[in-house]
Coordinates of C-alpha atoms in Angstrom, one line a residue:
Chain A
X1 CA 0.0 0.0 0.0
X2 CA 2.5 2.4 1.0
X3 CA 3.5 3.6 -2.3
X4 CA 6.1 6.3 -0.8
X5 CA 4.1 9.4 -1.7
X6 CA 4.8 11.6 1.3
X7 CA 1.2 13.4 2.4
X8 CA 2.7 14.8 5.9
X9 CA 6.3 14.8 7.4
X10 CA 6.6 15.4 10.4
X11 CA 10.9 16.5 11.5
X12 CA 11.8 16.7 15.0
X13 CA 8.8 17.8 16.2
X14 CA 8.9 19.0 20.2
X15 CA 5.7 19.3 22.1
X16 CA 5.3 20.2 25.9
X17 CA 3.1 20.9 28.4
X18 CA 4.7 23.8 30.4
X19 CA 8.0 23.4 30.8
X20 CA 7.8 19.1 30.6
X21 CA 8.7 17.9 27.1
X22 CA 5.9 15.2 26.4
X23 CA 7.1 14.5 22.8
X24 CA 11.0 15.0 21.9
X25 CA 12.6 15.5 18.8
X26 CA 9.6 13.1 16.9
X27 CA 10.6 12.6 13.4
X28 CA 8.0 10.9 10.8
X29 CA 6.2 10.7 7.7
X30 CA 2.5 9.7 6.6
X31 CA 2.1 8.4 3.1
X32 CA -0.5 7.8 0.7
X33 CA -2.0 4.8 1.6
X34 CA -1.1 4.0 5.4
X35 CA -3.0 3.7 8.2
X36 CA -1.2 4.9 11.1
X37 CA -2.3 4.1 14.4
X38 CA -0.6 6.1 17.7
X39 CA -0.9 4.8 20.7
X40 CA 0.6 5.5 24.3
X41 CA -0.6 5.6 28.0
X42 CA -2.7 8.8 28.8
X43 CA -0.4 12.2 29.1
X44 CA 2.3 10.4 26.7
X45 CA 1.1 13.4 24.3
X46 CA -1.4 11.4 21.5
X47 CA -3.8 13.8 21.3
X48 CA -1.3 17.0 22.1
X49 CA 0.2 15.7 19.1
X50 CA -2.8 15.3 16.5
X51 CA -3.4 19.0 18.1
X52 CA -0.3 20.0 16.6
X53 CA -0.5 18.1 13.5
X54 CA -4.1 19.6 13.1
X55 CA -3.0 23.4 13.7
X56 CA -4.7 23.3 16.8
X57 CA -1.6 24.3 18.9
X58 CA 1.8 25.3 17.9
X59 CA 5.2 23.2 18.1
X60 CA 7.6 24.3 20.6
X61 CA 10.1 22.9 18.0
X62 CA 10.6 21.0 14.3
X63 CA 8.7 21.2 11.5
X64 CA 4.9 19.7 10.6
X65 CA 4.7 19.9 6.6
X66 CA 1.9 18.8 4.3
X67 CA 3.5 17.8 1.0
X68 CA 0.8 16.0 -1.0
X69 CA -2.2 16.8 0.2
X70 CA -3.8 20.5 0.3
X71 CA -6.5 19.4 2.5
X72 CA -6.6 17.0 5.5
X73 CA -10.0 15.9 7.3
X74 CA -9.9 16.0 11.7
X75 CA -12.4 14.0 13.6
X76 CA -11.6 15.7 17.1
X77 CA -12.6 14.2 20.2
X78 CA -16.3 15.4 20.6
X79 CA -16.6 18.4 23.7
X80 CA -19.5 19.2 25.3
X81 CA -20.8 21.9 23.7
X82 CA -21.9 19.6 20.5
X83 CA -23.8 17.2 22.6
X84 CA -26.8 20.0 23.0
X85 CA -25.7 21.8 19.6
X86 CA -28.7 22.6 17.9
X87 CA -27.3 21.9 14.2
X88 CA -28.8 19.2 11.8
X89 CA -26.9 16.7 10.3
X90 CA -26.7 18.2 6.5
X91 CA -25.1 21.6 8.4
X92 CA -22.2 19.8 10.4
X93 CA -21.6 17.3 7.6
X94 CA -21.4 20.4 4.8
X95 CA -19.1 22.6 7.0
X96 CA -16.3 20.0 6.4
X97 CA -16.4 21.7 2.8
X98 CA -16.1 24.9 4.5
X99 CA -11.9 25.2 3.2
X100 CA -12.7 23.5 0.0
X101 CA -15.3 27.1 -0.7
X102 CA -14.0 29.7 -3.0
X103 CA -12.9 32.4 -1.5
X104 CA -14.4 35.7 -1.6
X105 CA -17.7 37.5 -0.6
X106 CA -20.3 34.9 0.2
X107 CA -23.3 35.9 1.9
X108 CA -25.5 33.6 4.5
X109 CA -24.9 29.5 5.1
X110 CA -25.1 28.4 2.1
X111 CA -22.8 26.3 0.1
X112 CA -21.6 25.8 -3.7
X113 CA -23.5 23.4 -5.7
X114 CA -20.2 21.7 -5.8
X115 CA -19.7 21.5 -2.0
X116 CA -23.5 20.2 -1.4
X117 CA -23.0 17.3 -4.1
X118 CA -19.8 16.5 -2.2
X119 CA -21.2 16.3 1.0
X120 CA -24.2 14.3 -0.2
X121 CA -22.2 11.8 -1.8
X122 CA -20.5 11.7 1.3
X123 CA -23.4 11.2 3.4
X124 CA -24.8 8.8 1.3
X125 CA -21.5 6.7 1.3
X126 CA -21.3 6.5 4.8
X127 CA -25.3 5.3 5.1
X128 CA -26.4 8.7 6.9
X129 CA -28.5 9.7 4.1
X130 CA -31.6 9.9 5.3
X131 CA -30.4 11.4 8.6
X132 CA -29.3 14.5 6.8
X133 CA -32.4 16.9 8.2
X134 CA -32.1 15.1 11.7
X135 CA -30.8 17.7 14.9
X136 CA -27.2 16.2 15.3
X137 CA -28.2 16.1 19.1
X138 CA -30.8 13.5 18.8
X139 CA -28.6 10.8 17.3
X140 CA -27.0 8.0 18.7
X141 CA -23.6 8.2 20.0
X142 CA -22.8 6.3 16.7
X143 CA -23.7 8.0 14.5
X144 CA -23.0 11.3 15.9
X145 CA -19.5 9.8 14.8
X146 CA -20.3 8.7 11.1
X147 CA -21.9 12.6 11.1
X148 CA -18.1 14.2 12.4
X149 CA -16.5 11.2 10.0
X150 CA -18.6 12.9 7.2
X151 CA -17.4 16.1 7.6
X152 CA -14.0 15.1 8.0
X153 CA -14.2 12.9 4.6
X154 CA -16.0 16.3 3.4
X155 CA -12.6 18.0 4.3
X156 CA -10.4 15.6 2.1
X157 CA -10.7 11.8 1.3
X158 CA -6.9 11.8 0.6
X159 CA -6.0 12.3 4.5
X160 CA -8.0 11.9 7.7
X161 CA -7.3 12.1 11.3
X162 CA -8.9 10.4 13.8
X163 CA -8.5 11.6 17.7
X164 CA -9.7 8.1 19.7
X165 CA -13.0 8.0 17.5
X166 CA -14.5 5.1 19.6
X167 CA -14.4 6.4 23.1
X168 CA -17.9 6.3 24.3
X169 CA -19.3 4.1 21.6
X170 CA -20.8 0.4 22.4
X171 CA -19.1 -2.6 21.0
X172 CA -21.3 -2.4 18.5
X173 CA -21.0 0.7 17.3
X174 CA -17.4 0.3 18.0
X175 CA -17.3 -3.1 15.4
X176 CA -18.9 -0.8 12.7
X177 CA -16.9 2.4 13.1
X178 CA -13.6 0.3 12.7
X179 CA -15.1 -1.5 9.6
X180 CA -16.2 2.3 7.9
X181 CA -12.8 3.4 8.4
X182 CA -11.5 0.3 7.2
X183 CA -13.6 0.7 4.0
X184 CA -12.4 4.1 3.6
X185 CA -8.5 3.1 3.9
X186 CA -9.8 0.2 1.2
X187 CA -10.7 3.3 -1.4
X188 CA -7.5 5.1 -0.5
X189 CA -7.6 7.5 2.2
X190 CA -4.7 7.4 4.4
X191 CA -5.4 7.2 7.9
X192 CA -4.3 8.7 10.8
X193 CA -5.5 7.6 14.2
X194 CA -4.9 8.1 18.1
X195 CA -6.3 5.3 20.2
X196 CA -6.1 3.7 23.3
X197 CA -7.5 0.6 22.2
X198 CA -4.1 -1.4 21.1
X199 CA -5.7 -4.5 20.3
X200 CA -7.8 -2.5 17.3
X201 CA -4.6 -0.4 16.5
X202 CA -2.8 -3.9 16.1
X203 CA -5.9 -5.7 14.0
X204 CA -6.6 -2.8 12.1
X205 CA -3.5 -0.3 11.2
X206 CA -0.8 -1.3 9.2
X207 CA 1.7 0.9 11.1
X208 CA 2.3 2.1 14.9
X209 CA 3.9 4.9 16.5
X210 CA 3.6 4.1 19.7
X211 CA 4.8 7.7 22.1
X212 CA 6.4 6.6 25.7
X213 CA 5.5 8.2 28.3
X214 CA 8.3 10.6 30.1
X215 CA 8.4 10.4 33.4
X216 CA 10.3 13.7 35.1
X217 CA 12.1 11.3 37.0
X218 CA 13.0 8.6 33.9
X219 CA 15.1 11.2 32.5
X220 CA 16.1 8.4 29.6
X221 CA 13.1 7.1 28.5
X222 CA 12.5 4.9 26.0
X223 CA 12.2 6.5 22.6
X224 CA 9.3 6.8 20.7
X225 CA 8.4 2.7 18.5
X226 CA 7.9 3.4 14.9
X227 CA 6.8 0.5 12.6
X228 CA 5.1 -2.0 11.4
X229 CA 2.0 -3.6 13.4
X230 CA 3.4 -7.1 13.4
X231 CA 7.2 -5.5 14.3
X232 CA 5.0 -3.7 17.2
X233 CA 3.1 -7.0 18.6
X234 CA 6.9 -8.7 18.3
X235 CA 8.2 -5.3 20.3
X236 CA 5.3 -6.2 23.4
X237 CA 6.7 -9.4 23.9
X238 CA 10.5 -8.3 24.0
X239 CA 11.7 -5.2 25.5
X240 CA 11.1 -3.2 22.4
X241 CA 8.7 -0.5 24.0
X242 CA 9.1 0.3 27.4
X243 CA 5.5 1.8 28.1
X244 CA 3.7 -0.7 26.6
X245 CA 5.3 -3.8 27.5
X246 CA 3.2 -5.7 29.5
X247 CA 3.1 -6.0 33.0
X248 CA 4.4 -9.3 33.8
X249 CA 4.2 -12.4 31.2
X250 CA 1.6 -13.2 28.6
X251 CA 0.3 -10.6 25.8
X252 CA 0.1 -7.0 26.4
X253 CA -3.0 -5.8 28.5
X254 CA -4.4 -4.0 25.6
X255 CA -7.8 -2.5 26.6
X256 CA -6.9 0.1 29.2
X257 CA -10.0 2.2 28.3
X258 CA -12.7 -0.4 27.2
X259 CA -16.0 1.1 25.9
X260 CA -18.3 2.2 27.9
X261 CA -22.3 2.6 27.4
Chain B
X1 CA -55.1 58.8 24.1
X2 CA -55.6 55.8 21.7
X3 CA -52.4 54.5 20.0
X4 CA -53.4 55.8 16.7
X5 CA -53.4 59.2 18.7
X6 CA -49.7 58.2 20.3
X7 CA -48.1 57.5 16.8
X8 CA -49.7 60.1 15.0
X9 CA -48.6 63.1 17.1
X10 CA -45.6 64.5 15.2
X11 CA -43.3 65.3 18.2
X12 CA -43.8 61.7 19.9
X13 CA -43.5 60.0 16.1
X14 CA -39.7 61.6 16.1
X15 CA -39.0 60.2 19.5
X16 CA -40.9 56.9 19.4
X17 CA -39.3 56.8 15.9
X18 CA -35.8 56.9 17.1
X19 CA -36.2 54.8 20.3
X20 CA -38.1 52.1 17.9
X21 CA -35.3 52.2 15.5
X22 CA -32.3 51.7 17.8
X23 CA -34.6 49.0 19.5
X24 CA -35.2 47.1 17.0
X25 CA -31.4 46.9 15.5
X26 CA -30.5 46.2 18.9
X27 CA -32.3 43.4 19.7
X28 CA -31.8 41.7 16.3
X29 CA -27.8 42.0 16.4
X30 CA -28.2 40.8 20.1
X31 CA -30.1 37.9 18.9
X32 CA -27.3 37.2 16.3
X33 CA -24.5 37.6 18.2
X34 CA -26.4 35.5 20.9
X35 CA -26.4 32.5 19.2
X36 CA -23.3 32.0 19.2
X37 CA -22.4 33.2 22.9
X38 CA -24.4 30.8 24.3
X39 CA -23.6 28.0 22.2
X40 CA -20.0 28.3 23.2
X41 CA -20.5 28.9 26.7
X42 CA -19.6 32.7 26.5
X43 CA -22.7 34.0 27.7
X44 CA -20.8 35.4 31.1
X45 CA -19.0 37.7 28.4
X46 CA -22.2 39.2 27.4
X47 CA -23.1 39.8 31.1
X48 CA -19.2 41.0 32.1
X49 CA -19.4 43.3 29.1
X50 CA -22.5 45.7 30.6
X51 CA -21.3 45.6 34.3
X52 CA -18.2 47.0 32.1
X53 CA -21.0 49.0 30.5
X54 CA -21.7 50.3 33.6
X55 CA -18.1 51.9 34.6
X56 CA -17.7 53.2 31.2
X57 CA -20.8 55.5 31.9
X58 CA -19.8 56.5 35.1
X59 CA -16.2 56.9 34.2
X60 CA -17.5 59.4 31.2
X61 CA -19.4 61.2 33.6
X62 CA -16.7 61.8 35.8
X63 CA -14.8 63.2 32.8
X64 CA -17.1 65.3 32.0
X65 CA -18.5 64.2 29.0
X66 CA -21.8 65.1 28.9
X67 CA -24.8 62.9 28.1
X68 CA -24.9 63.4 24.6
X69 CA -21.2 62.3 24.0
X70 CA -21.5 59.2 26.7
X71 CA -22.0 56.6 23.7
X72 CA -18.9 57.3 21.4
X73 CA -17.3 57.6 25.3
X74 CA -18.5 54.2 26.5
X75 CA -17.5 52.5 23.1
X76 CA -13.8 52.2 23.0
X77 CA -13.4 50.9 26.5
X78 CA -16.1 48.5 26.8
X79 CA -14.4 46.8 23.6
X80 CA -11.1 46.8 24.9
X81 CA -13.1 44.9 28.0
X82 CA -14.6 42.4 25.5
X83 CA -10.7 41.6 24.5
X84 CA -9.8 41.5 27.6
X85 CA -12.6 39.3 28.7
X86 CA -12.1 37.3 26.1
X87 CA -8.4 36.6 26.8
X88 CA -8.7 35.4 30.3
X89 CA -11.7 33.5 29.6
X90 CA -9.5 31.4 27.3
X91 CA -6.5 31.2 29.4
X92 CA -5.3 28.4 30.6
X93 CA -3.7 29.6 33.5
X94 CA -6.6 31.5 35.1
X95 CA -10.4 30.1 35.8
X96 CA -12.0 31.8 32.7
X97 CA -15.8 31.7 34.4
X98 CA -13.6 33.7 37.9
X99 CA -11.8 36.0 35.5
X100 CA -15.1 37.1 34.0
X101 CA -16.5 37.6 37.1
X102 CA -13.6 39.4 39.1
X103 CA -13.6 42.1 35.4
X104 CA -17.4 42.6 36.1
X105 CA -18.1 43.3 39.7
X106 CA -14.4 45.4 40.1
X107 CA -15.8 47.3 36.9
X108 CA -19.5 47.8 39.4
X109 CA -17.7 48.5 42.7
X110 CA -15.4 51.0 41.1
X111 CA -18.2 52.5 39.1
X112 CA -20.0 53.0 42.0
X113 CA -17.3 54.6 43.5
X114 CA -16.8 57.3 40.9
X115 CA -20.3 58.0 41.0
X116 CA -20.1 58.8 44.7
X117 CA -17.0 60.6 44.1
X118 CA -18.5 63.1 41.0
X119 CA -22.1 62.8 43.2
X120 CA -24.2 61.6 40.1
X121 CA -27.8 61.5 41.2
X122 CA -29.0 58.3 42.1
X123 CA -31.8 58.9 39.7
X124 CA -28.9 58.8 37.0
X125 CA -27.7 55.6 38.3
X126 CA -30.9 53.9 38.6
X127 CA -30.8 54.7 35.1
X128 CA -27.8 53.6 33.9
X129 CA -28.6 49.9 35.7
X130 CA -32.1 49.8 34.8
X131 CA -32.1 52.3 31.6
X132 CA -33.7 55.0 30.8
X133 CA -37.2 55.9 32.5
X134 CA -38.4 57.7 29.1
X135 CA -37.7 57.5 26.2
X136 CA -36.8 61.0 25.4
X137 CA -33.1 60.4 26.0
X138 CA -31.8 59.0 22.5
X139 CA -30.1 62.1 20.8
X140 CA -30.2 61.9 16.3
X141 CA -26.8 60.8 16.8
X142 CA -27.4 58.2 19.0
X143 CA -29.4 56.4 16.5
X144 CA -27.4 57.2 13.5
X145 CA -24.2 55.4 15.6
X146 CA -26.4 52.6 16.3
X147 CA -27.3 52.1 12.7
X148 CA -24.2 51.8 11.3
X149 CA -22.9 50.1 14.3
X150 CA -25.8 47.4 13.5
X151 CA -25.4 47.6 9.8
X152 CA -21.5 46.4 11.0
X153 CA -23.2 43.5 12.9
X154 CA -25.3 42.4 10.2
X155 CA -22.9 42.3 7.8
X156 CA -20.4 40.5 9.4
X157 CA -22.8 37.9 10.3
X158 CA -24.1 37.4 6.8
X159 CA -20.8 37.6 5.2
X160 CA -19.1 35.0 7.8
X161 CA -22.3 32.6 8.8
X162 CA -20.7 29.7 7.5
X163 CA -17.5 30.2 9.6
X164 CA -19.0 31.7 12.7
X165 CA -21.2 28.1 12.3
X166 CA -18.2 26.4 11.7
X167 CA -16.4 27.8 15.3
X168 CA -19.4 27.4 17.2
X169 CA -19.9 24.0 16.4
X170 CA -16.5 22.6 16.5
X171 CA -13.6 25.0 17.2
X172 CA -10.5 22.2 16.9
X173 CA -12.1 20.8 13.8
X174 CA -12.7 25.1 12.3
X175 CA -8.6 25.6 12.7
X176 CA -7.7 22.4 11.1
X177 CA -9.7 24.0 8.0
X178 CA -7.9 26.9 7.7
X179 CA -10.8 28.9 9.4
X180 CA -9.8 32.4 11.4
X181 CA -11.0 31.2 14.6
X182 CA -9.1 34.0 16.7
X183 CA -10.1 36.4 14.5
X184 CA -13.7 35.5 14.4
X185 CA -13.7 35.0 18.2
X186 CA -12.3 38.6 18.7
X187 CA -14.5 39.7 16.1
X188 CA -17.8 38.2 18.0
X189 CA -16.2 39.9 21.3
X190 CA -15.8 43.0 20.2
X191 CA -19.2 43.1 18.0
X192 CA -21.1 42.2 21.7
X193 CA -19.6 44.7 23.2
X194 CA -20.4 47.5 20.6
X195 CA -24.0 46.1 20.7
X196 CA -24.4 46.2 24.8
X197 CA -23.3 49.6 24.8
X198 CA -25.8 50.9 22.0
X199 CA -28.7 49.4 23.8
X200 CA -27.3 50.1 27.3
X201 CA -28.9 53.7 27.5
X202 CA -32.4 51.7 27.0
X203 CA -31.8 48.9 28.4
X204 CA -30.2 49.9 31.2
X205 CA -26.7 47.3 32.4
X206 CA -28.2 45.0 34.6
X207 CA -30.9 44.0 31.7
X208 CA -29.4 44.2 28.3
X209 CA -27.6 40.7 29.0
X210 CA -31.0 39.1 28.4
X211 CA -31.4 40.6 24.9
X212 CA -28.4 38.0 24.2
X213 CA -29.4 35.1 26.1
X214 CA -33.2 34.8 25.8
X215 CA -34.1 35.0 22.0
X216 CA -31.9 32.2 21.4
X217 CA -32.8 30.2 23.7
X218 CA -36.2 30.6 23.4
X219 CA -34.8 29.3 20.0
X220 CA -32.8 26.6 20.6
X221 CA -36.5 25.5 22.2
X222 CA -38.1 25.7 18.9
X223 CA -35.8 24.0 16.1
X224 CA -33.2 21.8 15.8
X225 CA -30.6 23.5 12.6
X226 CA -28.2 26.1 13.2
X227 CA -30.0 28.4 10.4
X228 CA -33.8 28.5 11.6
X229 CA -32.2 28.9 15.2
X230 CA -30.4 32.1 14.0
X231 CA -33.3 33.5 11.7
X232 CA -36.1 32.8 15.0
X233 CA -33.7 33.8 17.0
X234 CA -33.8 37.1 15.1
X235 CA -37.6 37.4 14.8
X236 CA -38.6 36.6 18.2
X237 CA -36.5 39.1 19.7
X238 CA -37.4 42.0 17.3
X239 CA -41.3 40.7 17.7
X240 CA -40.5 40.8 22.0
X241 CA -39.1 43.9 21.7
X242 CA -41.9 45.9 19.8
X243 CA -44.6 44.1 22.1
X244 CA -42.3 45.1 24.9
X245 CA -42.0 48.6 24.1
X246 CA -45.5 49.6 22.7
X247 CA -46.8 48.1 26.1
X248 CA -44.3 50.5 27.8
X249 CA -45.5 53.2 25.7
X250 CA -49.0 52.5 26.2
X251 CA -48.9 51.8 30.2
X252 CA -45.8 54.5 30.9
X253 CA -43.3 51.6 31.9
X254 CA -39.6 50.9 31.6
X255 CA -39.2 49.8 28.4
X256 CA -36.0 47.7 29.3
X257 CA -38.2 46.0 31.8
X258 CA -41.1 45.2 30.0
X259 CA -39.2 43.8 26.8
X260 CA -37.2 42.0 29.2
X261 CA -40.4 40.5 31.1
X262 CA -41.7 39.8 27.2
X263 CA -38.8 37.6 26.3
X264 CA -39.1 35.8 30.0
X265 CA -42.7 35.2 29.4
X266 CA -42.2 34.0 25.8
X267 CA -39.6 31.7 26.8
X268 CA -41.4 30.2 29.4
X269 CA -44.6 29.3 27.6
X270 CA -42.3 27.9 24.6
X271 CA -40.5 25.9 27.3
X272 CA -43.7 25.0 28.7
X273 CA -45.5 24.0 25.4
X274 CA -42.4 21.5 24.5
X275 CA -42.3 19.9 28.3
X276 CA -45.9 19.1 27.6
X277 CA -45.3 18.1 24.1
X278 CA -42.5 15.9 25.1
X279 CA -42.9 14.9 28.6
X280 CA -39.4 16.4 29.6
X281 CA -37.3 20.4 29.7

């Protein structure tokens, strides 16, 4: 899959919170085609890092680049505000078009014909069709997600990021958001998620970058595992990845935040 | 005197007239910007912003700027308040919800103060917090300030409805796609700010806060997309607000009070009407 066509790289990237470093000197690339999956314990600087990646928050070092993609779709973790937004389904899923808009003096919400045949194909892939006049707040946790996966595929189909897209949902729901965005890495999008569910990152992503957490105290901490999935599951079972590596003998204890529901 | 009589006499026409027009642009760009306020949890701005309101009349009392001048006075630093605001209610570091609070009641207690200082009447005071008694105080300037001020309103909203929706909804997902989110979060800061002070005189400080938060709400009751909340949200306030002040006109009473007590009263019986309709608030 990888076929070596660089969409994001990503040079020695340093994040912190205050004064504490929680990523150091990162260096990576996303290509066309992969389907990243970045895992870590909580505070090991996931999400500070898709922030970054996303323009949400500015490095404290290194370089974020996008090379072969001009637009990239975020599925952010959802924040309170949304869960009593009143905004139907066709107005969150069209704003993802929002960047795609030609610029200029445009007057009220309305998009482009182009933009609204976009995000109706969008819809319709994704099986949320007829929800498209429904109040966003009124749908299931689910499909609130397929709604905010619409508007990210909306935003490009070339590049998505995904910011631990199954907390909250039921194993079901769970099953069927994995097997959408599988379907969607099938047609070509290269994805890019944070998780804290290793055993999907390991059965569904092709590559890990797994962050270790930093203690003050661990001054030499492990350094960040990039690879392979399979190099990763061979990693747990070694001494590969320090913060990962399970706690005495037998696999790794994957699910540290089951779902809940 | 029979309203036909009110409207028709020429003097009370050109003060009704000016009151009505102010008014009306008031409410709707405090409807607007309302949405959005309490959407993202920044309704404490709007009410920080008139406490600020507040000083800013006092402090161009004290200055000597007479009553006539008090709005161009009131403007510049009520909207370096709304930046202000703003900042620390984003900060990290500081308790945004405290910060707003600590700016508004310093801004009251030390507008208080300079009121007892320059001995302003307590009838002007009452005014200022509870606006005006009559409507006879809105100068021609007054409402041609609060026209263009409102046209400003208007056309920023229409021109930037798709990213103001975009940053209410969803601010992370707005930056990722290239959207001004700073700007268009100063932008709504400053634009409140410019439309508490135009309808403070009115109004009065400790009741132009509910021009912001009750329309939509009242809204938010009634439909479930962003674009009929903003558009009832609109015509519900401008409806409550020329209910509100004919009644005032007819029965001699505040008009902040009584389009105040409208809005209340609408968005009670909409509230009521949908816990019936669907068993719940």
């Amino acid at each position: 899959m990888n076929t070596n066509n660089i969409l994001l790289r990503i040079e020695n990237l340093t994040l912190s919170y205050g004064d504490r470093p929680v990523v150091e000197n990162l260096s990576f690339q996303v290509c066309a085609g992969d389907y990243l999956c970045i895992v870590g314990e909580n505070g090991s600087g996931k999400s500070t890092l898709l922030k970054a990646l996303t323009g949400n928050r500015k490095p404290d070092k290194g370089i974020i680049r996008r090379e072969g993609v001009r637009y990239m779709g975020y599925l952010p973790q959802q924040s309170d505000i949304q869960r009593d937004f009143p905004a139907s389904v066709w107005e969150v899923a069209v704003s993802g078009c929002l960047e795609r808009e030609r610029k200029g003096i445009h007057w009220g919400f309305g998009y482009s014909a182009e933009s609204k045949k976009r995000a109706k194909e969008t819809l319709a892939m994704l099986d949320i069709e007829h929800l498209a006049k429904k109040p966003y707040n009124t749908l299931s946790g689910g499909q609130q997600q397929r709604v905010l996966l619409a508007r990210a595929l909306c935003a490009s189909e070339e590049l998505i990021l995904l910011d631990e897209p199954v907390t909250g949902l039921d194993p079901q729901a769970t099953k069927e958001l994995y097997a959408i965005i599988r379907r969607l890495h099938q047609n070509g999008t290269a994805i890019l998620m944070v998780t804290h569910d290793i055993e999907a990152a390991l059965t569904e992503s092709h590559h890990i970058l797994c962050l270790c957490q930093r203690h003050p105290e661990k001054q030499n901490a492990a350094a960040p595992f990039y690879g392979t999935s399979a190099e990763y599951k061979a990693s747990l079972s070694g001494d590969g990845c320090s913060c990962c590596k399970p706690e005495k003998t037998g696999p790794a204890n994957p699910k540290i935040l089951p779902p809940t529901l | 005197m029979t309203f036909t009589e009110i409207l028709s006499s020429p003097f009370l026409t050109a003060l009704v007239g000016k009151s009505l027009v102010v008014g009306v642009l008031v409410s709707l760009c405090a409807s607007l910007l309302g949405v959005s306020l309490v959407l993202k949890r920044y309704s404490m701005i709007g009410d920080g912003l008139s406490h600020v309101g507040f000083f800013a009349l006092a402090l161009a009392a004290a200055a000597g700027v007479s009553g006539t001048h008090s709005l161009e006075a009131s403007l510049p630093i009520v909207i370096l308040a709304a930046v202000l605001i703003l900042r620390l209610s984003r900060s990290d570091k500081i308790n945004g919800d405290a910060a707003c609070a600590i700016v508004s009641t310093g801004a009251v207690a030390i507008g208080t103060l300079i009121n007892n200082l320059t001995g302003t009447g307590s009838s002007d005071v009452c005014s200022s917090l509870f606006g005006s008694a009559s409507i006879v105080t809105l100068s021609e300037k007054d409402m041609v300030i609060s026209i263009v001020l409102s046209a400003a309103v208007i056309v920023w909203y229409g021109i930037f409805a798709r990213q103001i929706f975009a940053v209410t909804f969803d601010e992370s997902f707005a930056r990722s796609a290239g959207c001004p989110t700073e700007r268009i979060n100063l932008a709504l800061a400053i634009l409140t700010g410019v439309t508490i002070v135009l309808g403070m005189k009115m109004m009065g400080a400790l009741m132009i806060s509910a021009l912001i938060l009750f329309p939509p709400m009242t809204a938010m009751r009634l439909f479930g997309n962003f674009r009929s909340v903003v558009l009832s949200s609109a015509v519900i306030s401008i409806l409550c607000f020329l209910v509100g002040f004919f009644l005032a006109c007819w029965f001699g009473l505040q008009t902040g009070a009584t389009v105040v007590t409208i809005n209340v009263l609408v968005f009670c019986l909409v509230s009521g009407v949908r816990a019936i309709r669907f068993k719940k608030v």
